[in-house]
JSON list of C-alpha atoms in Angstrom, two decimals:
[
{"chain": "A", "resi": 18, "resn": "UNK", "atom": "CA", "xyz": [137.08, 97.14, 103.75]},
{"chain": "A", "resi": 19, "resn": "UNK", "atom": "CA", "xyz": [139.91, 98.04, 106.09]},
{"chain": "A", "resi": 20, "resn": "UNK", "atom": "CA", "xyz": [139.86, 96.84, 109.68]},
{"chain": "A", "resi": 21, "resn": "UNK", "atom": "CA", "xyz": [138.53, 99.26, 112.26]},
{"chain": "A", "resi": 22, "resn": "UNK", "atom": "CA", "xyz": [139.58, 98.77, 115.83]},
{"chain": "A", "resi": 23, "resn": "UNK", "atom": "CA", "xyz": [137.00, 97.91, 118.43]},
{"chain": "A", "resi": 24, "resn": "UNK", "atom": "CA", "xyz": [137.41, 101.13, 120.44]},
{"chain": "A", "resi": 25, "resn": "UNK", "atom": "CA", "xyz": [136.86, 103.32, 117.37]},
{"chain": "A", "resi": 26, "resn": "UNK", "atom": "CA", "xyz": [133.81, 101.30, 116.34]},
{"chain": "A", "resi": 27, "resn": "UNK", "atom": "CA", "xyz": [132.32, 101.48, 119.84]},
{"chain": "A", "resi": 28, "resn": "UNK", "atom": "CA", "xyz": [132.97, 105.22, 120.00]},
{"chain": "A", "resi": 29, "resn": "UNK", "atom": "CA", "xyz": [131.10, 105.68, 116.71]},
{"chain": "A", "resi": 30, "resn": "UNK", "atom": "CA", "xyz": [128.28, 103.42, 117.89]},
{"chain": "A", "resi": 31, "resn": "UNK", "atom": "CA", "xyz": [127.93, 105.32, 121.17]},
{"chain": "A", "resi": 32, "resn": "UNK", "atom": "CA", "xyz": [127.93, 108.62, 119.28]},
{"chain": "A", "resi": 33, "resn": "UNK", "atom": "CA", "xyz": [125.06, 107.34, 117.10]},
{"chain": "A", "resi": 34, "resn": "UNK", "atom": "CA", "xyz": [122.93, 106.84, 120.22]},
{"chain": "A", "resi": 35, "resn": "UNK", "atom": "CA", "xyz": [120.97, 103.95, 118.67]},
{"chain": "A", "resi": 36, "resn": "UNK", "atom": "CA", "xyz": [121.57, 101.51, 121.55]},
{"chain": "A", "resi": 37, "resn": "UNK", "atom": "CA", "xyz": [120.97, 102.46, 125.17]},
{"chain": "A", "resi": 38, "resn": "UNK", "atom": "CA", "xyz": [124.34, 102.64, 126.98]},
{"chain": "A", "resi": 39, "resn": "UNK", "atom": "CA", "xyz": [123.30, 100.10, 129.62]},
{"chain": "A", "resi": 40, "resn": "UNK", "atom": "CA", "xyz": [122.09, 97.66, 126.95]},
{"chain": "A", "resi": 41, "resn": "UNK", "atom": "CA", "xyz": [125.34, 97.99, 125.04]},
{"chain": "A", "resi": 42, "resn": "UNK", "atom": "CA", "xyz": [127.46, 97.55, 128.17]},
{"chain": "A", "resi": 43, "resn": "UNK", "atom": "CA", "xyz": [125.52, 94.45, 129.24]},
{"chain": "A", "resi": 44, "resn": "UNK", "atom": "CA", "xyz": [126.02, 92.96, 125.78]},
{"chain": "A", "resi": 45, "resn": "UNK", "atom": "CA", "xyz": [129.75, 93.80, 125.78]},
{"chain": "A", "resi": 46, "resn": "UNK", "atom": "CA", "xyz": [130.19, 92.19, 129.22]},
{"chain": "A", "resi": 47, "resn": "UNK", "atom": "CA", "xyz": [128.77, 88.93, 127.87]},
{"chain": "A", "resi": 48, "resn": "UNK", "atom": "CA", "xyz": [130.30, 89.01, 124.37]},
{"chain": "A", "resi": 49, "resn": "UNK", "atom": "CA", "xyz": [134.04, 89.59, 124.20]},
{"chain": "A", "resi": 50, "resn": "UNK", "atom": "CA", "xyz": [135.14, 90.57, 120.69]},
{"chain": "A", "resi": 51, "resn": "UNK", "atom": "CA", "xyz": [138.53, 91.44, 119.28]},
{"chain": "A", "resi": 52, "resn": "UNK", "atom": "CA", "xyz": [137.94, 94.06, 116.60]},
{"chain": "A", "resi": 53, "resn": "UNK", "atom": "CA", "xyz": [135.35, 96.47, 115.28]},
{"chain": "A", "resi": 54, "resn": "UNK", "atom": "CA", "xyz": [134.21, 94.31, 112.41]},
{"chain": "A", "resi": 55, "resn": "UNK", "atom": "CA", "xyz": [133.60, 91.29, 114.63]},
{"chain": "A", "resi": 56, "resn": "UNK", "atom": "CA", "xyz": [131.79, 93.47, 117.17]},
{"chain": "A", "resi": 57, "resn": "UNK", "atom": "CA", "xyz": [129.54, 94.90, 114.43]},
{"chain": "A", "resi": 58, "resn": "UNK", "atom": "CA", "xyz": [128.78, 91.43, 113.08]},
{"chain": "A", "resi": 59, "resn": "UNK", "atom": "CA", "xyz": [127.93, 90.02, 116.51]},
{"chain": "A", "resi": 60, "resn": "UNK", "atom": "CA", "xyz": [125.75, 93.03, 117.40]},
{"chain": "A", "resi": 61, "resn": "UNK", "atom": "CA", "xyz": [123.92, 92.51, 114.13]},
{"chain": "A", "resi": 62, "resn": "UNK", "atom": "CA", "xyz": [123.43, 88.80, 114.84]},
{"chain": "A", "resi": 63, "resn": "UNK", "atom": "CA", "xyz": [122.07, 89.72, 118.29]},
{"chain": "A", "resi": 64, "resn": "UNK", "atom": "CA", "xyz": [119.52, 92.04, 116.67]},
{"chain": "A", "resi": 65, "resn": "UNK", "atom": "CA", "xyz": [120.84, 95.17, 118.37]},
{"chain": "A", "resi": 66, "resn": "UNK", "atom": "CA", "xyz": [121.79, 96.81, 115.06]},
{"chain": "A", "resi": 67, "resn": "UNK", "atom": "CA", "xyz": [120.95, 96.03, 111.45]},
{"chain": "A", "resi": 68, "resn": "UNK", "atom": "CA", "xyz": [123.50, 94.87, 108.89]},
{"chain": "A", "resi": 69, "resn": "UNK", "atom": "CA", "xyz": [123.15, 98.19, 107.10]},
{"chain": "A", "resi": 70, "resn": "UNK", "atom": "CA", "xyz": [123.76, 100.10, 110.35]},
{"chain": "A", "resi": 71, "resn": "UNK", "atom": "CA", "xyz": [126.84, 97.93, 111.02]},
{"chain": "A", "resi": 72, "resn": "UNK", "atom": "CA", "xyz": [128.27, 98.80, 107.60]},
{"chain": "A", "resi": 73, "resn": "UNK", "atom": "CA", "xyz": [127.46, 102.47, 108.08]},
{"chain": "A", "resi": 74, "resn": "UNK", "atom": "CA", "xyz": [129.09, 102.56, 111.53]},
{"chain": "A", "resi": 75, "resn": "UNK", "atom": "CA", "xyz": [132.15, 100.62, 110.33]},
{"chain": "A", "resi": 76, "resn": "UNK", "atom": "CA", "xyz": [132.65, 103.40, 107.76]},
{"chain": "A", "resi": 77, "resn": "UNK", "atom": "CA", "xyz": [133.00, 105.81, 110.70]},
{"chain": "A", "resi": 78, "resn": "UNK", "atom": "CA", "xyz": [129.61, 107.47, 110.20]},
{"chain": "A", "resi": 79, "resn": "UNK", "atom": "CA", "xyz": [127.24, 107.91, 113.12]},
{"chain": "A", "resi": 80, "resn": "UNK", "atom": "CA", "xyz": [124.24, 109.99, 111.97]},
{"chain": "A", "resi": 81, "resn": "UNK", "atom": "CA", "xyz": [121.51, 107.38, 112.22]},
{"chain": "A", "resi": 82, "resn": "UNK", "atom": "CA", "xyz": [118.86, 109.51, 113.91]},
{"chain": "A", "resi": 83, "resn": "UNK", "atom": "CA", "xyz": [116.49, 112.06, 112.51]},
{"chain": "A", "resi": 84, "resn": "UNK", "atom": "CA", "xyz": [114.10, 113.50, 115.07]},
{"chain": "A", "resi": 85, "resn": "UNK", "atom": "CA", "xyz": [112.33, 110.58, 116.76]},
{"chain": "A", "resi": 86, "resn": "UNK", "atom": "CA", "xyz": [113.42, 108.16, 114.04]},
{"chain": "A", "resi": 87, "resn": "UNK", "atom": "CA", "xyz": [116.31, 105.69, 113.89]},
{"chain": "A", "resi": 88, "resn": "UNK", "atom": "CA", "xyz": [117.40, 104.78, 110.37]},
{"chain": "A", "resi": 89, "resn": "UNK", "atom": "CA", "xyz": [117.44, 101.00, 109.91]},
{"chain": "A", "resi": 90, "resn": "UNK", "atom": "CA", "xyz": [118.18, 100.44, 106.24]},
{"chain": "A", "resi": 91, "resn": "UNK", "atom": "CA", "xyz": [118.63, 102.34, 102.99]},
{"chain": "A", "resi": 92, "resn": "UNK", "atom": "CA", "xyz": [116.13, 101.11, 100.38]},
{"chain": "A", "resi": 93, "resn": "UNK", "atom": "CA", "xyz": [117.20, 103.26, 97.45]},
{"chain": "A", "resi": 94, "resn": "UNK", "atom": "CA", "xyz": [119.11, 106.29, 96.31]},
{"chain": "A", "resi": 95, "resn": "UNK", "atom": "CA", "xyz": [118.13, 108.22, 93.19]},
{"chain": "A", "resi": 96, "resn": "UNK", "atom": "CA", "xyz": [117.64, 111.72, 91.77]},
{"chain": "A", "resi": 97, "resn": "UNK", "atom": "CA", "xyz": [114.77, 112.40, 94.16]},
{"chain": "A", "resi": 98, "resn": "UNK", "atom": "CA", "xyz": [116.89, 111.56, 97.20]},
{"chain": "A", "resi": 99, "resn": "UNK", "atom": "CA", "xyz": [117.42, 108.70, 99.65]},
{"chain": "A", "resi": 100, "resn": "UNK", "atom": "CA", "xyz": [114.72, 106.31, 100.83]},
{"chain": "A", "resi": 101, "resn": "UNK", "atom": "CA", "xyz": [115.09, 104.57, 104.20]},
{"chain": "A", "resi": 102, "resn": "UNK", "atom": "CA", "xyz": [113.25, 102.24, 106.51]},
{"chain": "A", "resi": 103, "resn": "UNK", "atom": "CA", "xyz": [113.27, 103.74, 109.98]},
{"chain": "A", "resi": 104, "resn": "UNK", "atom": "CA", "xyz": [111.75, 103.12, 113.36]},
{"chain": "A", "resi": 105, "resn": "UNK", "atom": "CA", "xyz": [109.82, 105.74, 115.31]},
{"chain": "A", "resi": 106, "resn": "UNK", "atom": "CA", "xyz": [111.45, 105.24, 118.67]},
{"chain": "A", "resi": 107, "resn": "UNK", "atom": "CA", "xyz": [108.69, 106.14, 121.11]},
{"chain": "A", "resi": 108, "resn": "UNK", "atom": "CA", "xyz": [105.88, 104.55, 119.07]},
{"chain": "A", "resi": 109, "resn": "UNK", "atom": "CA", "xyz": [108.00, 101.55, 118.02]},
{"chain": "A", "resi": 110, "resn": "UNK", "atom": "CA", "xyz": [106.58, 101.84, 114.51]},
{"chain": "A", "resi": 111, "resn": "UNK", "atom": "CA", "xyz": [108.40, 101.13, 111.26]},
{"chain": "A", "resi": 112, "resn": "UNK", "atom": "CA", "xyz": [108.11, 103.90, 108.69]},
{"chain": "A", "resi": 113, "resn": "UNK", "atom": "CA", "xyz": [109.64, 104.93, 105.39]},
{"chain": "A", "resi": 114, "resn": "UNK", "atom": "CA", "xyz": [111.57, 108.17, 105.22]},
{"chain": "A", "resi": 115, "resn": "UNK", "atom": "CA", "xyz": [112.26, 109.87, 101.90]},
{"chain": "A", "resi": 116, "resn": "UNK", "atom": "CA", "xyz": [114.99, 112.49, 102.15]},
{"chain": "A", "resi": 117, "resn": "UNK", "atom": "CA", "xyz": [114.79, 114.95, 99.31]},
{"chain": "A", "resi": 118, "resn": "UNK", "atom": "CA", "xyz": [117.83, 115.55, 97.17]},
{"chain": "A", "resi": 119, "resn": "UNK", "atom": "CA", "xyz": [120.16, 118.20, 98.56]},
{"chain": "A", "resi": 120, "resn": "UNK", "atom": "CA", "xyz": [119.48, 120.52, 95.61]},
{"chain": "A", "resi": 121, "resn": "UNK", "atom": "CA", "xyz": [115.82, 120.84, 96.66]},
{"chain": "A", "resi": 122, "resn": "UNK", "atom": "CA", "xyz": [116.51, 123.65, 99.13]},
{"chain": "A", "resi": 123, "resn": "UNK", "atom": "CA", "xyz": [113.96, 125.76, 100.97]},
{"chain": "A", "resi": 124, "resn": "UNK", "atom": "CA", "xyz": [112.61, 128.61, 98.84]},
{"chain": "A", "resi": 125, "resn": "UNK", "atom": "CA", "xyz": [113.33, 127.05, 95.45]},
{"chain": "A", "resi": 126, "resn": "UNK", "atom": "CA", "xyz": [110.37, 126.63, 93.07]},
{"chain": "A", "resi": 127, "resn": "UNK", "atom": "CA", "xyz": [110.85, 122.83, 93.09]},
{"chain": "A", "resi": 128, "resn": "UNK", "atom": "CA", "xyz": [110.75, 122.70, 96.89]},
{"chain": "A", "resi": 129, "resn": "UNK", "atom": "CA", "xyz": [107.71, 124.97, 97.07]},
{"chain": "A", "resi": 130, "resn": "UNK", "atom": "CA", "xyz": [105.93, 122.78, 94.51]},
{"chain": "A", "resi": 131, "resn": "UNK", "atom": "CA", "xyz": [106.88, 119.67, 96.45]},
{"chain": "A", "resi": 132, "resn": "UNK", "atom": "CA", "xyz": [105.52, 121.07, 99.73]},
{"chain": "A", "resi": 133, "resn": "UNK", "atom": "CA", "xyz": [102.29, 122.10, 98.01]},
{"chain": "A", "resi": 134, "resn": "UNK", "atom": "CA", "xyz": [101.83, 118.55, 96.66]},
{"chain": "A", "resi": 135, "resn": "UNK", "atom": "CA", "xyz": [102.60, 117.00, 100.04]},
{"chain": "A", "resi": 136, "resn": "UNK", "atom": "CA", "xyz": [99.90, 119.17, 101.58]},
{"chain": "A", "resi": 137, "resn": "UNK", "atom": "CA", "xyz": [97.39, 117.81, 99.07]},
{"chain": "A", "resi": 138, "resn": "UNK", "atom": "CA", "xyz": [98.53, 114.21, 99.61]},
{"chain": "A", "resi": 139, "resn": "UNK", "atom": "CA", "xyz": [98.09, 114.58, 103.38]},
{"chain": "A", "resi": 140, "resn": "UNK", "atom": "CA", "xyz": [94.37, 115.15, 102.82]},
{"chain": "A", "resi": 141, "resn": "UNK", "atom": "CA", "xyz": [93.93, 111.72, 101.20]},
{"chain": "A", "resi": 142, "resn": "UNK", "atom": "CA", "xyz": [92.68, 108.86, 103.34]},
{"chain": "A", "resi": 143, "resn": "UNK", "atom": "CA", "xyz": [91.98, 105.48, 101.79]},
{"chain": "A", "resi": 144, "resn": "UNK", "atom": "CA", "xyz": [92.81, 101.92, 102.93]},
{"chain": "A", "resi": 145, "resn": "UNK", "atom": "CA", "xyz": [94.66, 101.25, 99.67]},
{"chain": "A", "resi": 146, "resn": "UNK", "atom": "CA", "xyz": [96.98, 104.25, 100.01]},
{"chain": "A", "resi": 147, "resn": "UNK", "atom": "CA", "xyz": [100.08, 104.57, 102.13]},
{"chain": "A", "resi": 148, "resn": "UNK", "atom": "CA", "xyz": [99.48, 107.27, 104.72]},
{"chain": "A", "resi": 149, "resn": "UNK", "atom": "CA", "xyz": [101.62, 110.35, 105.12]},
{"chain": "A", "resi": 150, "resn": "UNK", "atom": "CA", "xyz": [102.73, 110.82, 108.74]},
{"chain": "A", "resi": 151, "resn": "UNK", "atom": "CA", "xyz": [105.10, 113.76, 108.72]},
{"chain": "A", "resi": 152, "resn": "UNK", "atom": "CA", "xyz": [107.04, 116.29, 106.69]},
{"chain": "A", "resi": 153, "resn": "UNK", "atom": "CA", "xyz": [109.94, 118.09, 108.30]},
{"chain": "A", "resi": 154, "resn": "UNK", "atom": "CA", "xyz": [113.44, 119.29, 107.64]},
{"chain": "A", "resi": 155, "resn": "UNK", "atom": "CA", "xyz": [116.80, 118.88, 109.26]},
{"chain": "A", "resi": 156, "resn": "UNK", "atom": "CA", "xyz": [119.81, 120.98, 108.35]},
{"chain": "A", "resi": 157, "resn": "UNK", "atom": "CA", "xyz": [117.85, 122.47, 105.44]},
{"chain": "A", "resi": 158, "resn": "UNK", "atom": "CA", "xyz": [117.01, 119.09, 103.91]},
{"chain": "A", "resi": 159, "resn": "UNK", "atom": "CA", "xyz": [113.36, 118.07, 103.76]},
{"chain": "A", "resi": 160, "resn": "UNK", "atom": "CA", "xyz": [112.15, 114.58, 104.51]},
{"chain": "A", "resi": 161, "resn": "UNK", "atom": "CA", "xyz": [108.78, 112.87, 104.24]},
{"chain": "A", "resi": 162, "resn": "UNK", "atom": "CA", "xyz": [107.68, 110.14, 106.64]},
{"chain": "A", "resi": 163, "resn": "UNK", "atom": "CA", "xyz": [105.12, 107.64, 105.39]},
{"chain": "A", "resi": 164, "resn": "UNK", "atom": "CA", "xyz": [103.59, 104.39, 106.48]},
{"chain": "A", "resi": 165, "resn": "UNK", "atom": "CA", "xyz": [105.88, 101.40, 105.90]},
{"chain": "A", "resi": 166, "resn": "UNK", "atom": "CA", "xyz": [104.40, 98.71, 103.74]},
{"chain": "A", "resi": 167, "resn": "UNK", "atom": "CA", "xyz": [106.69, 95.72, 103.22]},
{"chain": "A", "resi": 168, "resn": "UNK", "atom": "CA", "xyz": [106.80, 94.08, 99.82]},
{"chain": "A", "resi": 169, "resn": "UNK", "atom": "CA", "xyz": [108.15, 94.52, 96.35]},
{"chain": "A", "resi": 170, "resn": "UNK", "atom": "CA", "xyz": [108.20, 97.82, 94.52]},
{"chain": "A", "resi": 171, "resn": "UNK", "atom": "CA", "xyz": [106.40, 98.19, 91.19]},
{"chain": "A", "resi": 172, "resn": "UNK", "atom": "CA", "xyz": [109.78, 98.29, 89.42]},
{"chain": "A", "resi": 173, "resn": "UNK", "atom": "CA", "xyz": [110.73, 94.93, 91.00]}
]
């Protein structure tokens, strides 16, 4: 990975809006760093960003928010789409967010079928099932928000 300078990293971090400006400034005042990579590492050690967020930001990407959610970590990426752990900011609740693959656009038969199934799943309520919290879309890409349940997947 090439070195990113501290100013560029901090600009990307600020653009992501995942750390309150006053919190970031207070941390920077107490923790002098020399380059972007060191800054990312130290912020991660301090618990202000995750290791995955640090890597993402070091790559120059800043889109770590979707609605009220802050993406914390990518769990998987497959044909269905991307699965993330996220935090609902105002409720301070960890959730899973499944982004549907980009080819599942609004109005396609696959998307319509998916939305119909999600509607049926939302009616289920049982202590042994993960609960569905939300279904929404951003920039034409649907995502599903469910309860986060830590542990191994069935495939693991």
